[in-house]
Each structure stands twice: as structure tokens, then as C-alpha cells.
PDB file of C-alpha atoms in Angstrom:
ATOM      1  CA  UNK Y 267     100.553  74.812  94.141  1.00  0.00           C
ATOM      2  CA  UNK Y 268     100.632  74.290  98.200  1.00  0.00           C
ATOM      3  CA  UNK Y 269      98.394  76.953  99.747  1.00  0.00           C
ATOM      4  CA  UNK Y 270     100.481  79.583 101.655  1.00  0.00           C
ATOM      5  CA  UNK Y 271      99.716  81.967 104.629  1.00  0.00           C
ATOM      6  CA  UNK Y 272     100.196  85.239 102.768  1.00  0.00           C
ATOM      7  CA  UNK Y 273     100.168  88.655 104.825  1.00  0.00           C
ATOM      8  CA  UNK Y 274      99.285  91.747 102.985  1.00  0.00           C
ATOM      9  CA  UNK Y 275      99.643  95.187 104.454  1.00  0.00           C
ATOM     10  CA  UNK Y 276      97.890  98.224 102.786  1.00  0.00           C
ATOM     11  CA  UNK Y 277      95.099  95.677 101.701  1.00  0.00           C
ATOM     12  CA  UNK Y 278      91.857  97.954 101.891  1.00  0.00           C
ATOM     13  CA  UNK Y 279      92.199  99.241  98.224  1.00  0.00           C
ATOM     14  CA  UNK Y 280      94.461  99.326  95.145  1.00  0.00           C
ATOM     15  CA  UNK Y 281      97.140  96.902  94.720  1.00  0.00           C
ATOM     16  CA  UNK Y 282      96.764  95.313  98.063  1.00  0.00           C
ATOM     17  CA  UNK Y 283      93.169  94.541  97.502  1.00  0.00           C
ATOM     18  CA  UNK Y 284      93.759  93.429  94.181  1.00  0.00           C
ATOM     19  CA  UNK Y 285      96.380  90.980  95.649  1.00  0.00           C
ATOM     20  CA  UNK Y 286      94.249  89.641  98.118  1.00  0.00           C
ATOM     21  CA  UNK Y 287      91.636  88.598  95.366  1.00  0.00           C
ATOM     22  CA  UNK Y 288      94.284  87.144  93.062  1.00  0.00           C
ATOM     23  CA  UNK Y 289      96.253  85.211  95.804  1.00  0.00           C
ATOM     24  CA  UNK Y 290      92.817  84.158  97.459  1.00  0.00           C
ATOM     25  CA  UNK Y 291      91.730  82.569  94.203  1.00  0.00           C
ATOM     26  CA  UNK Y 292      94.975  80.701  93.873  1.00  0.00           C
ATOM     27  CA  UNK Y 293      94.269  78.977  96.956  1.00  0.00           C
ATOM     28  CA  UNK Y 294      96.358  80.663  99.446  1.00  0.00           C
ATOM     29  CA  UNK Y 295      94.715  81.959 102.804  1.00  0.00           C
ATOM     30  CA  UNK Y 296      94.996  85.683 103.045  1.00  0.00           C
ATOM     31  CA  UNK Y 297      95.692  87.717 106.107  1.00  0.00           C
ATOM     32  CA  UNK Y 298      94.688  91.418 105.431  1.00  0.00           C
ATOM     33  CA  UNK Y 299      95.881  94.416 107.437  1.00  0.00           C
ATOM     34  CA  UNK Y 300      94.995  98.131 106.859  1.00  0.00           C
ATOM     35  CA  UNK Y 301      93.671 101.109 108.905  1.00  0.00           C
ATOM     36  CA  UNK Y 302      90.346 101.057 107.336  1.00  0.00           C
ATOM     37  CA  UNK Y 303      88.651  98.159 109.089  1.00  0.00           C
ATOM     38  CA  UNK Y 304      85.318  98.805 107.349  1.00  0.00           C
ATOM     39  CA  UNK Y 305      87.182  98.184 103.849  1.00  0.00           C
ATOM     40  CA  UNK Y 306      88.746  95.024 104.931  1.00  0.00           C
ATOM     41  CA  UNK Y 307      85.698  93.720 106.296  1.00  0.00           C
ATOM     42  CA  UNK Y 308      83.887  94.200 103.167  1.00  0.00           C
ATOM     43  CA  UNK Y 309      86.750  92.628 101.227  1.00  0.00           C
ATOM     44  CA  UNK Y 310      86.935  89.707 103.519  1.00  0.00           C
ATOM     45  CA  UNK Y 311      83.324  89.397 102.975  1.00  0.00           C
ATOM     46  CA  UNK Y 312      83.656  89.133  99.307  1.00  0.00           C
ATOM     47  CA  UNK Y 313      86.227  86.797  99.741  1.00  0.00           C
ATOM     48  CA  UNK Y 314      84.395  84.290 101.801  1.00  0.00           C
ATOM     49  CA  UNK Y 315      81.248  84.753  99.619  1.00  0.00           C
ATOM     50  CA  UNK Y 316      83.359  83.486  96.636  1.00  0.00           C
ATOM     51  CA  UNK Y 317      84.355  80.566  98.714  1.00  0.00           C
ATOM     52  CA  UNK Y 318      88.149  81.718  99.763  1.00  0.00           C
ATOM     53  CA  UNK Y 319      89.850  81.904 102.681  1.00  0.00           C
ATOM     54  CA  UNK Y 320      90.591  85.523 104.266  1.00  0.00           C
ATOM     55  CA  UNK Y 321      90.732  87.342 107.557  1.00  0.00           C
ATOM     56  CA  UNK Y 322      91.499  90.796 108.626  1.00  0.00           C
ATOM     57  CA  UNK Y 323      93.325  93.024 111.225  1.00  0.00           C
ATOM     58  CA  UNK Y 324      93.671  96.448 111.966  1.00  0.00           C
ATOM     59  CA  UNK Y 325      96.966  97.626 110.752  1.00  0.00           C
ATOM     60  CA  UNK Y 326      99.476 100.776 111.073  1.00  0.00           C
ATOM     61  CA  UNK Y 327     102.556 100.191 109.631  1.00  0.00           C
ATOM     62  CA  UNK Y 328     103.848 103.265 111.209  1.00  0.00           C
ATOM     63  CA  UNK Y 329     103.617 101.470 114.797  1.00  0.00           C
ATOM     64  CA  UNK Y 330     105.942  98.642 115.419  1.00  0.00           C
ATOM     65  CA  UNK Y 331     103.618  97.122 117.689  1.00  0.00           C
ATOM     66  CA  UNK Y 332     100.767  97.051 115.407  1.00  0.00           C
ATOM     67  CA  UNK Y 333     102.718  95.173 112.988  1.00  0.00           C
ATOM     68  CA  UNK Y 334     104.189  93.014 115.353  1.00  0.00           C
ATOM     69  CA  UNK Y 335     100.413  92.018 116.473  1.00  0.00           C
ATOM     70  CA  UNK Y 336      99.464  91.658 112.810  1.00  0.00           C
ATOM     71  CA  UNK Y 337     102.409  89.166 112.124  1.00  0.00           C
ATOM     72  CA  UNK Y 338     102.384  87.456 115.432  1.00  0.00           C
ATOM     73  CA  UNK Y 339      98.575  86.857 115.593  1.00  0.00           C
ATOM     74  CA  UNK Y 340      98.648  85.310 112.232  1.00  0.00           C
ATOM     75  CA  UNK Y 341     101.566  82.751 113.020  1.00  0.00           C
ATOM     76  CA  UNK Y 342      99.779  81.934 116.324  1.00  0.00           C
ATOM     77  CA  UNK Y 343      96.693  81.168 114.304  1.00  0.00           C
ATOM     78  CA  UNK Y 344      98.117  79.150 111.417  1.00  0.00           C
ATOM     79  CA  UNK Y 345     101.488  77.988 112.794  1.00  0.00           C
ATOM     80  CA  UNK Y 346     103.712  79.560 110.146  1.00  0.00           C
ATOM     81  CA  UNK Y 347     104.209  82.829 108.019  1.00  0.00           C
ATOM     82  CA  UNK Y 348     104.961  82.212 104.361  1.00  0.00           C
ATOM     83  CA  UNK Y 349     104.529  85.256 102.594  1.00  0.00           C
ATOM     84  CA  UNK Y 350     104.531  88.966 103.859  1.00  0.00           C
ATOM     85  CA  UNK Y 351     103.574  91.470 100.997  1.00  0.00           C
ATOM     86  CA  UNK Y 352     104.694  94.997 102.128  1.00  0.00           C
ATOM     87  CA  UNK Y 353     102.223  96.866 100.195  1.00  0.00           C
ATOM     88  CA  UNK Y 354     101.617 100.045 102.266  1.00  0.00           C
ATOM     89  CA  UNK Y 355     102.488 103.344 101.122  1.00  0.00           C
ATOM     90  CA  UNK Y 356     101.815 106.827 100.174  1.00  0.00           C
ATOM     91  CA  UNK Y 357     102.681 109.134  97.452  1.00  0.00           C
ATOM     92  CA  UNK Y 358     102.283 112.730  98.269  1.00  0.00           C
ATOM     93  CA  UNK Y 359     104.525 114.673  95.649  1.00  0.00           C
ATOM     94  CA  UNK Y 360     105.856 118.069  95.651  1.00  0.00           C
ATOM     95  CA  UNK Y 361     108.923 120.146  94.537  1.00  0.00           C
ATOM     96  CA  UNK Y 362     111.541 120.128  97.515  1.00  0.00           C
ATOM     97  CA  UNK Y 363     111.179 124.113  97.138  1.00  0.00           C
ATOM     98  CA  UNK Y 364     107.498 123.652  98.608  1.00  0.00           C
ATOM     99  CA  UNK Y 365     108.765 122.660 101.878  1.00  0.00           C
ATOM    100  CA  UNK Y 366     106.194 120.181 102.652  1.00  0.00           C
ATOM    101  CA  UNK Y 367     108.033 118.511 105.778  1.00  0.00           C
ATOM    102  CA  UNK Y 368     105.300 116.808 107.329  1.00  0.00           C
ATOM    103  CA  UNK Y 369     104.471 114.993 103.952  1.00  0.00           C
ATOM    104  CA  UNK Y 370     108.293 114.131 103.784  1.00  0.00           C
ATOM    105  CA  UNK Y 371     108.246 112.664 107.207  1.00  0.00           C
ATOM    106  CA  UNK Y 372     105.087 110.674 106.646  1.00  0.00           C
ATOM    107  CA  UNK Y 373     106.492 109.085 103.409  1.00  0.00           C
ATOM    108  CA  UNK Y 374     109.538 107.921 105.453  1.00  0.00           C
ATOM    109  CA  UNK Y 375     107.257 106.726 108.337  1.00  0.00           C
ATOM    110  CA  UNK Y 376     105.054 104.691 105.900  1.00  0.00           C
ATOM    111  CA  UNK Y 377     107.267 103.759 103.077  1.00  0.00           C
ATOM    112  CA  UNK Y 378     110.342 103.071 104.808  1.00  0.00           C
ATOM    113  CA  UNK Y 379     109.745 102.433 108.692  1.00  0.00           C
ATOM    114  CA  UNK Y 380     106.560 100.631 107.551  1.00  0.00           C
ATOM    115  CA  UNK Y 381     108.812  98.181 105.254  1.00  0.00           C
ATOM    116  CA  UNK Y 382     111.393  97.750 108.368  1.00  0.00           C
ATOM    117  CA  UNK Y 383     108.751  97.034 110.956  1.00  0.00           C
ATOM    118  CA  UNK Y 384     107.268  94.308 108.760  1.00  0.00           C
ATOM    119  CA  UNK Y 385     110.925  92.860 108.148  1.00  0.00           C
ATOM    120  CA  UNK Y 386     111.361  93.200 112.091  1.00  0.00           C
ATOM    121  CA  UNK Y 387     108.134  91.253 112.996  1.00  0.00           C
ATOM    122  CA  UNK Y 388     108.414  88.491 110.294  1.00  0.00           C
ATOM    123  CA  UNK Y 389     112.217  87.780 109.719  1.00  0.00           C
ATOM    124  CA  UNK Y 390     112.516  85.845 113.151  1.00  0.00           C
ATOM    125  CA  UNK Y 391     109.622  83.846 112.581  1.00  0.00           C
ATOM    126  CA  UNK Y 392     110.820  83.099 108.948  1.00  0.00           C
ATOM    127  CA  UNK Y 393     114.179  81.977 109.955  1.00  0.00           C
ATOM    128  CA  UNK Y 394     112.914  79.827 112.834  1.00  0.00           C
ATOM    129  CA  UNK Y 395     110.784  78.096 110.482  1.00  0.00           C
ATOM    130  CA  UNK Y 396     113.651  77.816 107.947  1.00  0.00           C
ATOM    131  CA  UNK Y 397     111.821  79.705 104.813  1.00  0.00           C
ATOM    132  CA  UNK Y 398     109.847  82.396 104.031  1.00  0.00           C
ATOM    133  CA  UNK Y 399     109.087  85.125 101.211  1.00  0.00           C
ATOM    134  CA  UNK Y 400     109.313  88.736 101.526  1.00  0.00           C
ATOM    135  CA  UNK Y 401     107.668  90.957  98.629  1.00  0.00           C
ATOM    136  CA  UNK Y 402     108.084  94.683  98.921  1.00  0.00           C
ATOM    137  CA  UNK Y 403     106.102  96.853  96.745  1.00  0.00           C
ATOM    138  CA  UNK Y 404     108.668  99.332  95.551  1.00  0.00           C
ATOM    139  CA  UNK Y 405     108.132 101.759  92.322  1.00  0.00           C
ATOM    140  CA  UNK Y 406     109.446 102.548  88.930  1.00  0.00           C
ATOM    141  CA  UNK Y 407     110.524 105.627  90.637  1.00  0.00           C
ATOM    142  CA  UNK Y 408     112.760 103.653  92.892  1.00  0.00           C
ATOM    143  CA  UNK Y 409     115.017 103.733  89.337  1.00  0.00           C
ATOM    144  CA  UNK Y 410     114.769 107.210  88.648  1.00  0.00           C
ATOM    145  CA  UNK Y 411     114.027 110.521  89.931  1.00  0.00           C
ATOM    146  CA  UNK Y 412     111.705 112.928  88.265  1.00  0.00           C
ATOM    147  CA  UNK Y 413     110.902 116.443  89.037  1.00  0.00           C
ATOM    148  CA  UNK Y 414     108.850 116.854  92.341  1.00  0.00           C
ATOM    149  CA  UNK Y 415     109.567 113.096  93.576  1.00  0.00           C
ATOM    150  CA  UNK Y 416     112.755 113.439  95.237  1.00  0.00           C
ATOM    151  CA  UNK Y 417     111.650 112.345  98.561  1.00  0.00           C
ATOM    152  CA  UNK Y 418     109.017 109.554  97.375  1.00  0.00           C
ATOM    153  CA  UNK Y 419     111.863 108.410  95.140  1.00  0.00           C
ATOM    154  CA  UNK Y 420     114.263 108.307  98.240  1.00  0.00           C
ATOM    155  CA  UNK Y 421     111.818 106.233 100.156  1.00  0.00           C
ATOM    156  CA  UNK Y 422     111.535 103.652  97.240  1.00  0.00           C
ATOM    157  CA  UNK Y 423     115.359 103.567  96.856  1.00  0.00           C
ATOM    158  CA  UNK Y 424     115.652 102.830 100.520  1.00  0.00           C
ATOM    159  CA  UNK Y 425     113.215 100.220  99.879  1.00  0.00           C
ATOM    160  CA  UNK Y 426     115.430  98.718  97.206  1.00  0.00           C
ATOM    161  CA  UNK Y 427     118.515  98.895  99.221  1.00  0.00           C
ATOM    162  CA  UNK Y 428     116.645  96.935 102.138  1.00  0.00           C
ATOM    163  CA  UNK Y 429     115.396  94.509  99.925  1.00  0.00           C
ATOM    164  CA  UNK Y 430     118.676  93.957  98.470  1.00  0.00           C
ATOM    165  CA  UNK Y 431     120.401  93.653 101.951  1.00  0.00           C
ATOM    166  CA  UNK Y 432     117.890  91.087 103.288  1.00  0.00           C
ATOM    167  CA  UNK Y 433     118.136  89.101 100.261  1.00  0.00           C
ATOM    168  CA  UNK Y 434     122.244  88.812 100.690  1.00  0.00           C
ATOM    169  CA  UNK Y 435     121.885  88.470 104.344  1.00  0.00           C
ATOM    170  CA  UNK Y 436     119.728  85.499 104.371  1.00  0.00           C
ATOM    171  CA  UNK Y 437     120.015  82.624 101.516  1.00  0.00           C
ATOM    172  CA  UNK Y 438     116.893  80.891 103.137  1.00  0.00           C
ATOM    173  CA  UNK Y 439     114.436  83.786 102.492  1.00  0.00           C
ATOM    174  CA  UNK Y 440     113.342  84.808  99.362  1.00  0.00           C
ATOM    175  CA  UNK Y 441     113.006  88.477  98.670  1.00  0.00           C
ATOM    176  CA  UNK Y 442     111.066  89.973  95.366  1.00  0.00           C
ATOM    177  CA  UNK Y 443     110.778  93.564  94.685  1.00  0.00           C
ATOM    178  CA  UNK Y 444     107.798  94.670  92.384  1.00  0.00           C
ATOM    179  CA  UNK Y 445     108.312  97.958  91.068  1.00  0.00           C
ATOM    180  CA  UNK Y 446     105.058  99.377  89.103  1.00  0.00           C
ATOM    181  CA  UNK Y 447     104.929 102.835  87.204  1.00  0.00           C
ATOM    182  CA  UNK Y 448     101.375 104.132  86.889  1.00  0.00           C
ATOM    183  CA  UNK Y 449      98.743 102.148  88.554  1.00  0.00           C
ATOM    184  CA  UNK Y 450      95.107 103.088  88.686  1.00  0.00           C
ATOM    185  CA  UNK Y 451      95.057 103.172  92.759  1.00  0.00           C
ATOM    186  CA  UNK Y 452      94.193 105.713  95.472  1.00  0.00           C
ATOM    187  CA  UNK Y 453      98.035 106.625  95.848  1.00  0.00           C
ATOM    188  CA  UNK Y 454      97.567 110.014  94.322  1.00  0.00           C
ATOM    189  CA  UNK Y 455      96.395 111.922  97.558  1.00  0.00           C
ATOM    190  CA  UNK Y 456      97.528 114.727  99.370  1.00  0.00           C
ATOM    191  CA  UNK Y 457     101.027 116.615  97.952  1.00  0.00           C
ATOM    192  CA  UNK Y 458     101.325 119.912  96.184  1.00  0.00           C
ATOM    193  CA  UNK Y 459      98.020 120.441  94.296  1.00  0.00           C
ATOM    194  CA  UNK Y 460      99.583 121.590  91.139  1.00  0.00           C
ATOM    195  CA  UNK Y 461     101.943 118.660  91.241  1.00  0.00           C
ATOM    196  CA  UNK Y 462      99.289 116.235  91.625  1.00  0.00           C
ATOM    197  CA  UNK Y 463      97.173 117.688  88.937  1.00  0.00           C
ATOM    198  CA  UNK Y 464     100.044 116.914  86.743  1.00  0.00           C
ATOM    199  CA  UNK Y 465     100.456 113.630  87.702  1.00  0.00           C
ATOM    200  CA  UNK Y 466      96.896 112.601  87.485  1.00  0.00           C
ATOM    201  CA  UNK Y 467      96.784 113.978  83.872  1.00  0.00           C
ATOM    202  CA  UNK Y 468      99.766 111.819  83.223  1.00  0.00           C
ATOM    203  CA  UNK Y 469      98.298 108.878  85.032  1.00  0.00           C
ATOM    204  CA  UNK Y 470      95.048 108.865  82.462  1.00  0.00           C
ATOM    205  CA  UNK Y 471      97.509 107.746  79.617  1.00  0.00           C
ATOM    206  CA  UNK Y 472      99.532 105.169  81.500  1.00  0.00           C
ATOM    207  CA  UNK Y 473      97.549 103.791  84.134  1.00  0.00           C
ATOM    208  CA  UNK Y 474      97.560 100.152  84.499  1.00  0.00           C
ATOM    209  CA  UNK Y 475      94.815  98.263  86.508  1.00  0.00           C
ATOM    210  CA  UNK Y 476      96.216  96.895  89.948  1.00  0.00           C
ATOM    211  CA  UNK Y 477      95.624  93.555  89.000  1.00  0.00           C
ATOM    212  CA  UNK Y 478      98.570  93.417  86.721  1.00  0.00           C
ATOM    213  CA  UNK Y 479     100.849  94.075  89.639  1.00  0.00           C
ATOM    214  CA  UNK Y 480      98.729  91.522  91.564  1.00  0.00           C
ATOM    215  CA  UNK Y 481      99.531  89.016  88.823  1.00  0.00           C
ATOM    216  CA  UNK Y 482     103.354  89.620  89.002  1.00  0.00           C
ATOM    217  CA  UNK Y 483     103.167  88.942  92.829  1.00  0.00           C
ATOM    218  CA  UNK Y 484     101.409  85.701  92.273  1.00  0.00           C
ATOM    219  CA  UNK Y 485     104.120  84.844  89.604  1.00  0.00           C
ATOM    220  CA  UNK Y 486     106.936  85.374  92.151  1.00  0.00           C
ATOM    221  CA  UNK Y 487     105.004  83.440  94.816  1.00  0.00           C
ATOM    222  CA  UNK Y 488     104.416  80.551  92.616  1.00  0.00           C
ATOM    223  CA  UNK Y 489     107.880  79.675  91.742  1.00  0.00           C
ATOM    224  CA  UNK Y 490     109.775  76.869  93.308  1.00  0.00           C
ATOM    225  CA  UNK Y 491     111.255  77.432  96.650  1.00  0.00           C
ATOM    226  CA  UNK Y 492     114.847  77.601  95.562  1.00  0.00           C
ATOM    227  CA  UNK Y 493     114.159  80.256  92.849  1.00  0.00           C
ATOM    228  CA  UNK Y 494     114.312  83.863  93.903  1.00  0.00           C
ATOM    229  CA  UNK Y 495     112.174  86.250  91.673  1.00  0.00           C
ATOM    230  CA  UNK Y 496     114.447  89.325  92.667  1.00  0.00           C
ATOM    231  CA  UNK Y 497     112.784  92.263  90.782  1.00  0.00           C
ATOM    232  CA  UNK Y 498     109.946  92.913  88.376  1.00  0.00           C
ATOM    233  CA  UNK Y 499     109.603  96.309  86.940  1.00  0.00           C
ATOM    234  CA  UNK Y 500     106.032  97.060  85.515  1.00  0.00           C
ATOM    235  CA  UNK Y 501     105.332  99.774  82.926  1.00  0.00           C
ATOM    236  CA  UNK Y 502     102.673 100.771  80.544  1.00  0.00           C
ATOM    237  CA  UNK Y 503     103.907  99.964  77.057  1.00  0.00           C
ATOM    238  CA  UNK Y 504     103.033 103.308  75.671  1.00  0.00           C
ATOM    239  CA  UNK Y 505     104.807 104.985  78.739  1.00  0.00           C
ATOM    240  CA  UNK Y 506     108.275 103.434  77.458  1.00  0.00           C
ATOM    241  CA  UNK Y 507     107.448 105.048  73.964  1.00  0.00           C
TER     242      UNK Y 507
END
């Protein structure tokens, strides 16, 4: 498979870091972005020691200028952008009655606006080169709403709508939605303490390693250029039962 320039947001841990490891091992050059630069440096060092190509950039997806610098910098260094993986996200869950408005706004800023900032930065470059692939990490909760997930689910439903619109408006750009359910990541932070404790207890039964989602991303990227893997939903088998 031809080596690609792959940009990954939220790459300092969890699914982002697992995706960096998998795609670098597949022969792609990964450009990693996140706020926790120390973790990015450690990951880039790990990949370099293994003989893989990786680089890192400080990134805050809530800031359009930060995302544009992340994307433009990679384009200037490599002359193209083949894949953008919009992975950065947060999930502080709570019932609507808890009125945790600051966390609602933060989810909208990171999950929805962060995705749009990535699209705004990468789409013109991909259109100019005549190809590209945008991979958006949504969630199984983009397909249904559970108690205490209303705002989080709303952000993920919005990501699905943006992905679908992007796909229908651009027949030269591939768009993939990856929708994992429970994954063993650092996503369960903040939120209503009682709700998050309940979710963590559920996660112990259903968590899948982040490498499973990374494998799905790798599969979508590896398909021929005229094939669009539109959506993959990933759940533990016992969760379905």
C-alpha cells in the first residue's frame, strides 16, 4: 500500500495513540496533534525507535488557528495531506437536570466545532490536490440516546450529519465514520460523579482495547481510492446480548 501522510488529532492517548501506532506500523507517516505535548513527544520517540515515521505538533482543536497551523504545517512539509483523522473528543456525562452548562459547551466546542475546524483546514487542500480522506470518530451513542448522554449524543449525531453532508457534497473526497461503543480510553473524565461511576462500572464489562478501533481505521484507509467505507460501528459482542 502506498505510504500516506496521515494527520491525527487527540493523538496523545487512547484511540488516537493506538491509531498512530497502527498506521505508522503500516508504513504511513503520521502527524500527531494534541494539547499534551509531553505525551506526544514520548509517542513520537517510541515510534522513531521502532523505525517508523512520526512527528508531532501542539494542537487545540477548539481554536481554528491552531487547527489550521497543524494542517498547513503538515502540508508545507510534505506537499500533500492524504488523511485527516478527527479523533479529539470529550465525554463528561450527566443528566440534563444537573445543568452542567459549562461541560455542555465544552463538548460542543471540542466534539462539533473541533471537527468543523479540521474540515475547514483540510478540505480546501484536499480539493486542490483532487483527493483526500477524512475519518471522523463518532460513537455508538451517535445512533441512540441513553439516560445522561443527551448532550454527548447530540454532538455525535451532529458529527454524523456533518460527515454525511461532506460525503454527499464531495465525490472526490472519501469520508468515514468510525463509531465505537465502550473503549478502554481516558474519555471517562469530568461529568456528574454518580453518572460517571455508573458508566465506569458498565465499561468494565464491555470495554474493548483502543487497538480494535485503530484496526478499523486502518481498514478504511487501506481500501482502493474509489471505495468509500462510509461507517463502521464497533461494540463488544456481550454488549449486544
